[in-house]
Short mmCIF file of C-alpha atoms in Angstrom, two decimals:
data_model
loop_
_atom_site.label_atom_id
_atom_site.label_comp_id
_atom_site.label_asym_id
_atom_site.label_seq_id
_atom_site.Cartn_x
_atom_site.Cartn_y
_atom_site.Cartn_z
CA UNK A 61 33.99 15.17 28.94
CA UNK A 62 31.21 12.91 27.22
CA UNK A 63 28.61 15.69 29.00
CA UNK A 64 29.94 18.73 27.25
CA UNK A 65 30.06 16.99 23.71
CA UNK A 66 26.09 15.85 24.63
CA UNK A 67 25.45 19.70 24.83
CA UNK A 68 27.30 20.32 21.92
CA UNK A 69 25.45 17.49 19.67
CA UNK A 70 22.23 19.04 20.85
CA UNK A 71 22.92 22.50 20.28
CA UNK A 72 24.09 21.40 16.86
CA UNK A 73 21.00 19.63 15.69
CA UNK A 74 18.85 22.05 17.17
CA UNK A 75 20.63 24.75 14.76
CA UNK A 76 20.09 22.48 12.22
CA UNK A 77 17.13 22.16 12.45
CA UNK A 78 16.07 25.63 12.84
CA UNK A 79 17.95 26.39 10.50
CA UNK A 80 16.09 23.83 7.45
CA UNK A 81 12.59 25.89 9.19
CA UNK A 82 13.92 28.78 8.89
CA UNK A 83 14.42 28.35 4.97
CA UNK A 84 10.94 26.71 4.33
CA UNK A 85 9.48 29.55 5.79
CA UNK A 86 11.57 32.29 3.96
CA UNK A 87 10.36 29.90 0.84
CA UNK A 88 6.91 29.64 1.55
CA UNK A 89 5.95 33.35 -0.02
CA UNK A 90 6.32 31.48 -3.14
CA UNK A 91 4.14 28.55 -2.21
CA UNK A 92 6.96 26.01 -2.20
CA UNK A 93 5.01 24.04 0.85
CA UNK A 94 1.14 24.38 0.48
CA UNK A 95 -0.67 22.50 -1.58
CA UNK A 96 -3.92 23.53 -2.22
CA UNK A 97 -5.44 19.89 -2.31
CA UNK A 98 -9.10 20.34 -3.54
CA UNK A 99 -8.60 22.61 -6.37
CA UNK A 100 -5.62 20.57 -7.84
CA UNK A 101 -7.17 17.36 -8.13
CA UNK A 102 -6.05 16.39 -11.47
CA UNK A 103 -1.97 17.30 -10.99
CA UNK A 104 -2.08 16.08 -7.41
CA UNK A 105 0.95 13.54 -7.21
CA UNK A 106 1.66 11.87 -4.55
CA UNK A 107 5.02 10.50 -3.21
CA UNK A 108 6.08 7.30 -4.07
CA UNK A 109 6.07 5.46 -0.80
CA UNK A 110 2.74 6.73 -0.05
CA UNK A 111 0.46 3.86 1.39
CA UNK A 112 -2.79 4.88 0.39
CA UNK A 113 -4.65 0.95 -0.08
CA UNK A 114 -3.51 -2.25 -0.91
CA UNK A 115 -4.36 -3.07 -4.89
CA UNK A 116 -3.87 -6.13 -7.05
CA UNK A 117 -2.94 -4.93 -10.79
CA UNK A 118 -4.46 -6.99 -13.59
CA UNK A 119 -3.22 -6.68 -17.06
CA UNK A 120 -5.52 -6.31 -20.18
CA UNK A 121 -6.40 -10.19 -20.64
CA UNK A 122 -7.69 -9.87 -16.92
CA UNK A 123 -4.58 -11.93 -15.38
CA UNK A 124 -2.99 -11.32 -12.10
CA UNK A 125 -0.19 -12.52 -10.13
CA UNK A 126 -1.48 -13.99 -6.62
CA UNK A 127 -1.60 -17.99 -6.87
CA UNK A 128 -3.40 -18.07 -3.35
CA UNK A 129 -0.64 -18.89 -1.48
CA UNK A 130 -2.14 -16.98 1.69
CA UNK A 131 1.15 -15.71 3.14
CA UNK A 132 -0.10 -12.11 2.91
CA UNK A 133 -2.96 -13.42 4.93
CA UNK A 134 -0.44 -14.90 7.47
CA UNK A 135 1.64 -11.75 7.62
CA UNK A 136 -1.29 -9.19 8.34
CA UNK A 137 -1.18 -8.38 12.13
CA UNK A 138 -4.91 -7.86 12.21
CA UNK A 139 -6.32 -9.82 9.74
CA UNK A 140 -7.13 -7.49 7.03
CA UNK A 141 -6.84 -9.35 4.47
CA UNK A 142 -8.86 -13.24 3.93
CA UNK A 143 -8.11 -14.83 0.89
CA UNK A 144 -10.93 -17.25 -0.37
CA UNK A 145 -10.05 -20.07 -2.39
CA UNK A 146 -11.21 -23.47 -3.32
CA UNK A 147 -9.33 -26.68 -5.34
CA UNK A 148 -9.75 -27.72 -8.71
CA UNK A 149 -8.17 -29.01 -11.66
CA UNK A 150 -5.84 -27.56 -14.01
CA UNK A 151 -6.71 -28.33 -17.54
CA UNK A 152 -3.12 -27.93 -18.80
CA UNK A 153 -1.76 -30.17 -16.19
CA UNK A 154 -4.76 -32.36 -14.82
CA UNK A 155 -2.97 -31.75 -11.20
CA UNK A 156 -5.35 -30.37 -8.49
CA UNK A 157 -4.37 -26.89 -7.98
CA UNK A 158 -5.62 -23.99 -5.75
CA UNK A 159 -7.86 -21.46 -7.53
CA UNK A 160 -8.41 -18.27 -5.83
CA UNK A 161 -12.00 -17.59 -5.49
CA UNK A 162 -11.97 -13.97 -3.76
CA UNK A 163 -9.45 -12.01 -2.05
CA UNK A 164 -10.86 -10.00 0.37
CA UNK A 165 -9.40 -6.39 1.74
CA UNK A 166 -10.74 -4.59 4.56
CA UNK A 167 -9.41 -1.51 4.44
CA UNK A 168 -11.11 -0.06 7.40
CA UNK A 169 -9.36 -2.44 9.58
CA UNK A 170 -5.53 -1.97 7.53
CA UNK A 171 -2.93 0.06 9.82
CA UNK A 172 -0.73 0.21 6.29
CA UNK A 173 2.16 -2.24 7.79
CA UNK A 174 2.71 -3.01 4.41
CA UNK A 175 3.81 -6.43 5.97
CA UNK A 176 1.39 -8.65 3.13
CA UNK A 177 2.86 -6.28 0.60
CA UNK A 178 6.55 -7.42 1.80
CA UNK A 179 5.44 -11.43 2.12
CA UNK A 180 4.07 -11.54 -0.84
CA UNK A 181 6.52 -13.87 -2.86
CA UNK A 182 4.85 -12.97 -6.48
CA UNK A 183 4.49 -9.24 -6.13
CA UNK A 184 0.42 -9.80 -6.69
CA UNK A 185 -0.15 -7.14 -4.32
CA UNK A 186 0.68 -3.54 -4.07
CA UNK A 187 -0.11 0.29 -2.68
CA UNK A 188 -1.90 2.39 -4.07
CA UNK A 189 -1.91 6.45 -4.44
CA UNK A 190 -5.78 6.10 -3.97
CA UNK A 191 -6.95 8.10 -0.41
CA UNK A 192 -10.22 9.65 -0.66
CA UNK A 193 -11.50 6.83 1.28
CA UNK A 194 -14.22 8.63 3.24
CA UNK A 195 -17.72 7.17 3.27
CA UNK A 196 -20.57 6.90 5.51
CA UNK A 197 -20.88 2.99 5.87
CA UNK A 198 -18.17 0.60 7.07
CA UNK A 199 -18.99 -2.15 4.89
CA UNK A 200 -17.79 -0.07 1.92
CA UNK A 201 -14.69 -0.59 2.88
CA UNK A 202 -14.01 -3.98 2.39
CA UNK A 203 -13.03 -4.82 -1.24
CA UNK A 204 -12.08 -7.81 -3.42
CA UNK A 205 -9.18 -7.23 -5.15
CA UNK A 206 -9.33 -9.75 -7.77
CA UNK A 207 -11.37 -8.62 -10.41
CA UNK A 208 -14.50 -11.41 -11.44
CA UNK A 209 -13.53 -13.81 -14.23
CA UNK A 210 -9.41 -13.35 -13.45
CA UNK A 211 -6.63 -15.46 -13.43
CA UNK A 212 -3.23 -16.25 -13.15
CA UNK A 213 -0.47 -15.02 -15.50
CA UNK A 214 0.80 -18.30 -17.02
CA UNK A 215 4.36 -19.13 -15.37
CA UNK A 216 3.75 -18.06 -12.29
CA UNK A 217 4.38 -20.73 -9.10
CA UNK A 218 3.75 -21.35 -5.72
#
């Protein structure tokens, strides 16, 4: 009995699934599926769960979120990201505290896991829309995310 209700399953989602074809392609006169990428540039949007590159937002006084806690180092699978930091003292607190010197992206060596993005405990990291990332030497691709002269946000913790 469990054979004949396989068949039946699979004829069923293959009807479905011709059948969701079958009405992109009776749509497609009115160029509901092409998008005609080059030329449309400036209204290009795309989807929200794209993973284009990793990015660390700064606000206007130049102040991010990442306190250097390196788990987004740990969590990369290839080691894609290396976050450079050194000690020093806080002159609010006079406690030694870590102070993130660079944090270091190489995007040509990202598979877009998004595993730091999900181990990062502040949020200090995120994707981008960004994917023109074509260019003719390797070591362009490696980027510091943290803009020169930032810092972090004031409340935010280990």
């Amino acid at each position: 009995m469990g054979y004949f209700s396989d068949i039946y399953k699979g004829i069923k989602t293959l009807l479905t699934g011709m059948s969701i074809t079958g009405k992109y392609f009776l749509k497609s006169r009115k160029g509901a599926i092409t998008q005609e990428y080059p030329d449309n540039r400036a209204t290009l949007k795309m989807f929200e769960r794209f993973r284009g590159e990793v990015v660390m937002p700064h606000d206007e006084n130049n102040e991010h979120q990442c306190t250097g806690c390196q788990k987004c180092e740990i969590a990369c699978p290839n080691g894609s990201i290396e976050i450079i930091w050194d000690r020093g003292i806080d002159e609010a607190t006079g406690k030694k505290k870590k102070f993130i010197d660079k944090h270091v992206y190489h995007l040509g060596l990202c598979t877009m896991c998004g595993l730091c993005i999900e181990a990062c405990p502040t949020d200090a990291i995120v994707w981008a829309q960004n994917f023109e990332n074509s260019v003719y030497d390797r070591s362009q691709l490696t980027k510091v995310l943290n803009r020169p002269g930032s810092k972090v946000k004031d409340g935010i913790e280990d």
